[in-house]
Amino acid sequence: MDLRYVRAFVTVAETRHFGRAAERLHLAQPALSHQIKALERELDVQLFDRTTRRVELTAAGRRFVDHAHRLLTQATNAADDLERIATGRAGRVSVGFIGTATYDVLPRLAREVRQQLPDVDLRLRGELLTPELMQGLADFEFDLVVHRAPDAVPPGVETRQLRSEPLVAVLPRYHPLAGHEVVGLDKLAGETFVMHPAGGRSSMHATVLAACAAHGFRPSSVVEVSETATLVVFVAAGLGVALVPEPVRALGLDGVAYRPLADAPRVDLLLSTRAGDPSAATRRVAGLIEKSGNCATGDRKASAARRR
């Protein structure tokens, strides 16, 4: 059914006058009459009783008015919905986060999307490890992932840096070094380290070992946990010490002290997506993730300045 004919019908039904309807539609009156006749042929009913003095709806015409309004409303809604999809203001976007980004980037992103892109169906999963995130991206489980540097970037993946983060020491609150403003990493030699899993399951495991090796030691004892929040809880329980990226401070758990490291090693926070096929909504959400990552960095610097 040609929607032009349906609009023509509604306009004539409202004005009950072909001349005024043609003027409103910016059509010549013969063209409008042709459209109404074509619609009547398609529906196989007469919609109007026409005389030289008046135009009235038939019983079929009166019945069709409601159908016509619904058709035009649905067509408008469909066009609006597709326009939102095309411009990235609607759609579904799934994002996975490592533990660190779960605490500051994820909540910021959720707020920004709710405010700026309310029609985007945002799916969020946090507290995952980099290898799991990269596999999820390759398997189309995620559209975007926020992660650490993997051992290798899979083919067909685009990666950009969000920020660089210093490592800090996480100590039990009553640890002898907890009262120091800055901790030398070499002072932690001989401590049990609570770490993310080895065996390629977490990029942070190798990062922490490399940082320790640069200061002349290897942890003599290691306790492995998958979630960053659990890692900090284990430290609070006195099971060891840990090195984590600075944003983990946002957890705010009792029983631990976060202390800057002298000559602190740094780790990159990265954003990845599949090359070539991200939707407009994915591109918009990626832009908000970049903004959220940068804002989080600025907030931490301001907070540190206030503490000083």
Coordinates of N, CA, C and O in Angstrom, one line a residue, residues 73-202:
T73 N 1.4 6.4 11.6 CA 2.1 6.4 12.8 C 3.2 5.4 12.9 O 4.4 5.6 13.2
Q74 N 2.9 4.2 12.5 CA 3.9 3.1 12.5 C 5.0 3.3 11.5 O 6.2 3.1 11.7
A75 N 4.6 3.9 10.3 CA 5.7 4.2 9.3 C 6.6 5.3 9.8 O 7.8 5.2 9.7
T76 N 6.0 6.3 10.5 CA 6.9 7.3 11.1 C 7.8 6.8 12.2 O 9.0 7.1 12.2
N77 N 7.2 6.0 13.0 CA 8.0 5.4 14.1 C 9.1 4.5 13.6 O 10.2 4.5 14.1
A78 N 8.8 3.7 12.5 CA 9.8 2.9 11.9 C 10.9 3.7 11.3 O 12.1 3.4 11.5
A79 N 10.6 4.8 10.6 CA 11.6 5.6 10.1 C 12.5 6.3 11.1 O 13.7 6.3 11.0
D80 N 11.8 6.7 12.2 CA 12.6 7.3 13.3 C 13.5 6.3 14.0 O 14.7 6.6 14.3
D81 N 13.0 5.1 14.2 CA 13.8 4.1 14.8 C 15.0 3.7 13.9 O 16.1 3.6 14.4
L82 N 14.8 3.6 12.6 CA 15.9 3.3 11.7 C 17.0 4.4 11.7 O 18.2 4.2 11.6
E83 N 16.4 5.6 11.8 CA 17.3 6.8 11.8 C 18.2 6.8 13.1 O 19.4 7.1 13.1
R84 N 17.6 6.4 14.2 CA 18.4 6.3 15.5 C 19.4 5.2 15.4 O 20.5 5.3 15.9
I85 N 19.1 4.1 14.7 CA 20.1 3.0 14.5 C 21.2 3.5 13.6 O 22.4 3.3 13.9
A86 N 20.8 4.2 12.5 CA 21.9 4.6 11.6 C 22.8 5.6 12.2 O 24.0 5.7 11.8
T87 N 22.3 6.4 13.1 CA 23.2 7.5 13.7 C 23.8 7.1 15.0 O 24.4 7.8 15.7
G88 N 23.5 5.8 15.4 CA 24.1 5.3 16.7 C 23.4 5.7 17.9 O 23.9 5.5 19.0
R89 N 22.2 6.3 17.8 CA 21.4 6.6 19.0 C 20.5 5.5 19.5 O 19.8 5.7 20.5
A90 N 20.6 4.4 18.8 CA 19.8 3.2 19.3 C 20.6 2.0 18.8 O 21.5 2.1 17.9
G91 N 20.4 0.8 19.5 CA 21.1 -0.4 19.1 C 21.5 -1.1 20.4 O 21.3 -0.6 21.5
R92 N 22.2 -2.2 20.2 CA 22.7 -3.0 21.4 C 24.2 -3.0 21.3 O 24.8 -3.3 20.3
V93 N 24.9 -2.7 22.4 CA 26.3 -2.7 22.5 C 26.7 -3.4 23.8 O 26.3 -3.1 24.9
S94 N 27.6 -4.4 23.6 CA 28.1 -5.2 24.8 C 29.5 -4.9 25.0 O 30.4 -4.9 24.1
V95 N 29.8 -4.5 26.3 CA 31.2 -4.1 26.7 C 31.7 -4.9 27.8 O 31.0 -5.1 28.8
G96 N 32.9 -5.4 27.7 CA 33.6 -6.1 28.8 C 34.7 -5.3 29.4 O 35.4 -4.6 28.7
F97 N 35.0 -5.5 30.7 CA 36.0 -4.7 31.4 C 36.9 -5.6 32.3 O 36.4 -6.5 32.9
I98 N 38.1 -5.2 32.3 CA 39.0 -5.8 33.3 C 38.6 -5.2 34.7 O 37.9 -4.2 34.8
G99 N 39.2 -5.8 35.7 CA 38.8 -5.4 37.1 C 39.0 -3.9 37.3 O 38.1 -3.2 37.9
T100 N 40.2 -3.4 37.0 CA 40.5 -2.0 37.2 C 39.4 -1.1 36.6 O 38.9 -0.2 37.3
A101 N 39.1 -1.3 35.4 CA 38.2 -0.4 34.7 C 36.7 -0.6 35.2 O 35.9 0.2 35.0
T102 N 36.5 -1.8 35.8 CA 35.2 -2.0 36.4 C 34.8 -1.0 37.4 O 33.6 -0.7 37.6
Y103 N 35.8 -0.5 38.1 CA 35.6 0.4 39.3 C 35.4 1.9 38.9 O 34.8 2.6 39.7
D104 N 36.0 2.3 37.8 CA 35.8 3.7 37.5 C 35.2 4.0 36.1 O 34.3 4.8 35.9
V105 N 35.7 3.3 35.1 CA 35.3 3.5 33.7 C 33.8 3.0 33.5 O 33.0 3.7 32.9
L106 N 33.6 1.8 34.0 CA 32.2 1.2 33.9 C 31.1 2.1 34.4 O 30.2 2.3 33.7
P107 N 31.2 2.5 35.7 CA 30.1 3.3 36.2 C 29.9 4.6 35.5 O 28.8 5.1 35.2
R108 N 31.0 5.2 35.1 CA 31.0 6.5 34.3 C 30.3 6.3 33.0 O 29.5 7.1 32.6
L109 N 30.7 5.2 32.3 CA 30.1 4.9 31.0 C 28.6 4.7 31.1 O 27.8 5.1 30.3
A110 N 28.2 3.9 32.1 CA 26.7 3.6 32.3 C 26.0 4.9 32.5 O 24.9 5.1 31.9
R111 N 26.5 5.9 33.3 CA 25.8 7.1 33.5 C 25.8 7.9 32.2 O 24.7 8.5 31.8
E112 N 26.9 8.0 31.4 CA 26.9 8.8 30.2 C 26.0 8.2 29.2 O 25.3 9.0 28.5
V113 N 25.9 6.9 29.0 CA 25.0 6.3 28.1 C 23.5 6.5 28.5 O 22.7 6.8 27.6
R114 N 23.2 6.4 29.7 CA 21.9 6.6 30.2 C 21.4 8.1 29.9 O 20.3 8.3 29.5
Q115 N 22.4 9.0 30.0 CA 22.0 10.4 29.8 C 22.0 10.8 28.4 O 21.1 11.5 27.9
Q116 N 23.0 10.3 27.6 CA 23.2 10.8 26.2 C 22.6 9.8 25.2 O 22.2 10.3 24.1
L117 N 22.5 8.5 25.5 CA 22.0 7.6 24.5 C 21.0 6.6 25.2 O 21.2 5.4 25.3
P118 N 19.9 7.2 25.6 CA 18.9 6.4 26.4 C 18.3 5.2 25.6 O 17.8 4.3 26.3
D119 N 18.4 5.3 24.3 CA 17.8 4.2 23.5 C 18.8 3.1 23.2 O 18.4 2.1 22.5
V120 N 20.0 3.2 23.6 CA 21.0 2.2 23.4 C 20.9 1.1 24.5 O 20.9 1.5 25.7
D121 N 20.8 -0.1 24.1 CA 20.7 -1.2 25.0 C 22.2 -1.6 25.4 O 22.8 -2.3 24.6
L122 N 22.7 -1.1 26.5 CA 24.1 -1.3 26.9 C 24.2 -2.5 27.8 O 23.6 -2.6 28.9
R123 N 25.0 -3.5 27.4 CA 25.3 -4.7 28.2 C 26.7 -4.6 28.7 O 27.6 -4.5 27.9
L124 N 26.8 -4.7 30.0 CA 28.1 -4.5 30.7 C 28.5 -5.8 31.5 O 27.7 -6.4 32.2
R125 N 29.8 -6.2 31.4 CA 30.3 -7.2 32.2 C 31.7 -6.8 32.7 O 32.6 -6.4 32.0
G126 N 31.9 -6.9 34.0 CA 33.1 -6.4 34.6 C 33.9 -7.6 35.3 O 33.4 -8.7 35.3
E127 N 35.0 -7.2 35.8 CA 35.9 -8.2 36.6 C 36.3 -9.4 35.7 O 36.3 -10.5 36.2
L128 N 36.7 -9.1 34.5 CA 37.2 -10.2 33.6 C 38.7 -10.0 33.3 O 39.2 -8.9 33.6
L129 N 39.3 -11.0 32.9 CA 40.7 -11.0 32.6 C 41.0 -10.7 31.1 O 40.1 -11.1 30.3
T130 N 42.1 -10.2 30.8 CA 42.4 -9.8 29.4 C 42.2 -10.9 28.4 O 41.6 -10.8 27.4
P131 N 42.8 -12.1 28.6 CA 42.6 -13.2 27.6 C 41.1 -13.5 27.4 O 40.7 -13.8 26.3
E132 N 40.4 -13.5 28.5 CA 38.9 -13.8 28.4 C 38.2 -12.8 27.5 O 37.3 -13.0 26.7
L133 N 38.6 -11.5 27.8 CA 38.0 -10.4 27.0 C 38.3 -10.5 25.5 O 37.4 -10.3 24.7
M134 N 39.6 -10.7 25.2 CA 40.0 -10.8 23.8 C 39.3 -12.0 23.1 O 38.9 -11.8 21.9
Q135 N 39.1 -13.1 23.8 CA 38.4 -14.2 23.2 C 36.9 -13.9 23.0 O 36.3 -14.2 22.0
G136 N 36.4 -13.2 24.0 CA 35.0 -12.8 23.9 C 34.7 -11.8 22.7 O 33.7 -11.8 22.1
L137 N 35.7 -10.9 22.5 CA 35.6 -10.0 21.3 C 35.7 -10.8 20.0 O 34.8 -10.6 19.1
A138 N 36.6 -11.8 19.9 CA 36.7 -12.6 18.7 C 35.4 -13.4 18.5 O 35.0 -13.7 17.3
D139 N 34.8 -13.8 19.6 CA 33.6 -14.7 19.5 C 32.3 -13.9 19.4 O 31.2 -14.5 19.5
F140 N 32.4 -12.6 19.2 CA 31.2 -11.7 19.1 C 30.4 -11.6 20.4 O 29.2 -11.2 20.3
E141 N 31.0 -12.0 21.5 CA 30.3 -11.9 22.8 C 30.3 -10.4 23.2 O 29.4 -9.9 23.9
F142 N 31.4 -9.7 22.8 CA 31.5 -8.3 23.2 C 31.8 -7.5 21.9 O 32.3 -8.0 20.9
D143 N 31.3 -6.3 21.9 CA 31.5 -5.3 20.8 C 32.8 -4.5 21.1 O 33.5 -4.0 20.2
L144 N 33.0 -4.2 22.4 CA 34.1 -3.4 22.9 C 34.7 -4.1 24.1 O 33.9 -4.6 24.9
V145 N 36.0 -4.0 24.3 CA 36.6 -4.5 25.6 C 37.6 -3.5 26.0 O 38.3 -2.9 25.3
V146 N 37.7 -3.3 27.4 CA 38.6 -2.5 28.0 C 39.6 -3.4 28.8 O 39.1 -4.1 29.7
H147 N 40.8 -3.4 28.5 CA 41.7 -4.4 28.9 C 43.2 -3.9 29.0 O 43.5 -2.8 28.7
R148 N 44.1 -4.8 29.5 CA 45.5 -4.6 29.5 C 46.1 -5.2 28.2 O 45.4 -5.9 27.4
A149 N 47.4 -4.9 28.0 CA 48.0 -5.4 26.7 C 48.1 -6.9 26.7 O 48.6 -7.5 27.7
P150 N 47.5 -7.5 25.7 CA 47.5 -9.0 25.6 C 48.9 -9.4 25.1 O 49.7 -8.6 24.6
D151 N 49.1 -10.7 25.2 CA 50.4 -11.3 24.7 C 50.5 -11.0 23.2 O 51.5 -10.7 22.6
A152 N 49.3 -11.1 22.5 CA 49.3 -10.7 21.0 C 47.9 -10.2 20.7 O 46.9 -10.7 21.3
V153 N 47.8 -9.2 19.8 CA 46.5 -8.7 19.4 C 46.0 -9.6 18.3 O 46.7 -9.8 17.3
P154 N 44.8 -10.2 18.4 CA 44.3 -11.1 17.4 C 44.1 -10.3 16.1 O 43.9 -9.1 16.1
P155 N 44.2 -11.0 15.0 CA 43.9 -10.3 13.7 C 42.5 -9.8 13.6 O 41.6 -10.4 14.2
G156 N 42.3 -8.7 12.9 CA 41.0 -8.1 12.8 C 40.6 -7.3 14.0 O 39.4 -7.0 14.1
V157 N 41.5 -7.0 14.9 CA 41.1 -6.2 16.1 C 41.8 -4.9 16.1 O 43.0 -4.8 15.8
E158 N 41.1 -3.8 16.3 CA 41.7 -2.5 16.4 C 41.8 -2.1 17.9 O 40.8 -2.3 18.7
T159 N 43.0 -1.6 18.3 CA 43.2 -1.3 19.7 C 43.8 0.1 19.8 O 44.6 0.6 19.0
R160 N 43.3 0.9 20.8 CA 43.8 2.2 21.1 C 44.1 2.3 22.6 O 43.4 1.7 23.4
Q161 N 45.0 3.2 22.9 CA 45.3 3.4 24.3 C 44.3 4.4 25.0 O 44.0 5.5 24.4
L162 N 43.8 4.1 26.1 CA 43.0 5.0 26.9 C 43.8 5.8 27.9 O 43.6 7.0 27.9
R163 N 44.7 5.2 28.6 CA 45.5 5.9 29.5 C 46.6 5.0 30.0 O 46.6 3.8 29.8
S164 N 47.6 5.6 30.7 CA 48.7 4.9 31.3 C 48.5 5.0 32.9 O 48.3 6.1 33.4
E165 N 48.6 3.9 33.6 CA 48.3 3.9 35.0 C 49.6 3.4 35.8 O 50.1 2.4 35.5
P166 N 49.9 4.1 36.9 CA 51.0 3.6 37.7 C 50.6 2.5 38.6 O 49.4 2.4 39.0
L167 N 51.5 1.6 38.9 CA 51.2 0.5 39.9 C 51.3 1.1 41.3 O 52.2 2.0 41.5
V168 N 50.5 0.7 42.2 CA 50.6 1.1 43.6 C 50.7 -0.2 44.5 O 50.3 -1.3 44.0
A169 N 51.3 -0.1 45.6 CA 51.3 -1.2 46.6 C 50.0 -1.3 47.4 O 49.5 -0.2 47.8
V170 N 49.5 -2.5 47.5 CA 48.3 -2.7 48.4 C 48.9 -3.5 49.6 O 49.4 -4.6 49.5
L171 N 48.7 -2.9 50.8 CA 49.3 -3.5 52.0 C 48.2 -3.7 53.1 O 47.3 -2.9 53.1
P172 N 48.3 -4.7 53.9 CA 47.4 -4.7 55.1 C 47.6 -3.5 55.9 O 48.7 -2.9 56.0
R173 N 46.5 -3.0 56.4 CA 46.5 -1.7 57.1 C 47.6 -1.6 58.1 O 48.2 -0.5 58.3
Y174 N 47.9 -2.7 58.8 CA 48.8 -2.6 59.9 C 50.2 -3.1 59.5 O 51.1 -3.4 60.4
H175 N 50.5 -3.2 58.2 CA 51.8 -3.6 57.7 C 52.8 -2.5 58.1 O 52.5 -1.3 58.1
P176 N 54.0 -2.9 58.5 CA 55.0 -1.9 58.8 C 55.3 -0.8 57.8 O 55.6 0.4 58.2
L177 N 55.1 -1.1 56.5 CA 55.3 -0.1 55.5 C 54.0 0.8 55.2 O 54.1 1.7 54.4
A178 N 52.9 0.4 55.8 CA 51.7 1.2 55.6 C 51.8 2.6 56.0 O 51.0 3.5 55.5
G179 N 52.7 2.9 56.9 CA 52.8 4.3 57.4 C 53.7 5.1 56.5 O 53.8 6.3 56.7
H180 N 54.4 4.5 55.5 CA 55.3 5.3 54.6 C 54.4 6.0 53.6 O 53.4 5.5 53.1
E181 N 54.9 7.2 53.2 CA 54.2 7.9 52.1 C 54.5 7.2 50.8 O 53.6 7.2 49.9
V182 N 55.7 6.7 50.6 CA 56.1 6.1 49.3 C 56.9 4.8 49.7 O 57.6 4.8 50.7
V183 N 56.6 3.7 49.0 CA 57.2 2.4 49.3 C 58.2 2.0 48.1 O 57.8 2.1 47.0
G184 N 59.4 1.6 48.5 CA 60.3 1.1 47.5 C 59.9 -0.4 47.2 O 59.7 -1.1 48.2
L185 N 59.8 -0.7 46.0 CA 59.4 -2.1 45.7 C 60.3 -3.1 46.2 O 59.9 -4.2 46.6
D186 N 61.6 -2.8 46.3 CA 62.6 -3.8 46.9 C 62.3 -4.1 48.3 O 62.7 -5.2 48.8
K187 N 61.5 -3.2 49.0 CA 61.2 -3.5 50.4 C 60.2 -4.6 50.6 O 59.9 -5.1 51.7
L188 N 59.6 -5.0 49.5 CA 58.5 -6.0 49.5 C 59.1 -7.4 49.2 O 58.4 -8.4 49.2
A189 N 60.4 -7.5 49.0 CA 61.1 -8.8 48.8 C 60.8 -9.7 50.0 O 61.0 -9.2 51.2
G190 N 60.5 -10.9 49.8 CA 60.2 -11.8 50.9 C 58.8 -11.9 51.4 O 58.4 -12.7 52.1
E191 N 57.9 -10.9 50.8 CA 56.5 -11.0 51.2 C 55.8 -12.0 50.3 O 56.2 -12.3 49.1
T192 N 54.7 -12.5 50.8 CA 53.8 -13.3 50.0 C 53.0 -12.3 49.1 O 52.5 -11.2 49.6
F193 N 52.9 -12.6 47.8 CA 52.2 -11.7 46.9 C 50.9 -12.3 46.5 O 50.8 -13.5 46.1
V194 N 49.8 -11.5 46.6 CA 48.5 -11.9 46.0 C 48.4 -11.4 44.6 O 48.6 -10.2 44.4
M195 N 48.2 -12.3 43.6 CA 48.4 -11.9 42.2 C 47.3 -12.6 41.4 O 46.6 -13.5 41.8
H196 N 47.1 -12.0 40.2 CA 46.2 -12.6 39.2 C 46.8 -13.9 38.7 O 48.0 -14.1 38.9
P197 N 46.1 -14.7 38.1 CA 46.5 -16.1 37.7 C 47.7 -16.0 36.7 O 47.8 -15.1 35.9
A198 N 48.5 -17.1 36.8 CA 49.6 -17.3 35.9 C 49.2 -18.1 34.7 O 48.0 -18.3 34.5
G199 N 50.1 -18.5 33.8 CA 49.8 -19.4 32.7 C 49.0 -18.7 31.6 O 48.2 -19.4 30.9
G200 N 49.3 -17.4 31.4 CA 48.6 -16.7 30.3 C 47.2 -16.4 30.5 O 46.5 -15.9 29.6
R201 N 46.7 -16.6 31.7 CA 45.3 -16.3 32.0 C 45.1 -14.8 32.4 O 44.0 -14.3 32.5
S202 N 46.2 -14.1 32.7 CA 46.1 -12.7 33.1 C 47.4 -12.0 32.7 O 48.5 -12.5 33.0

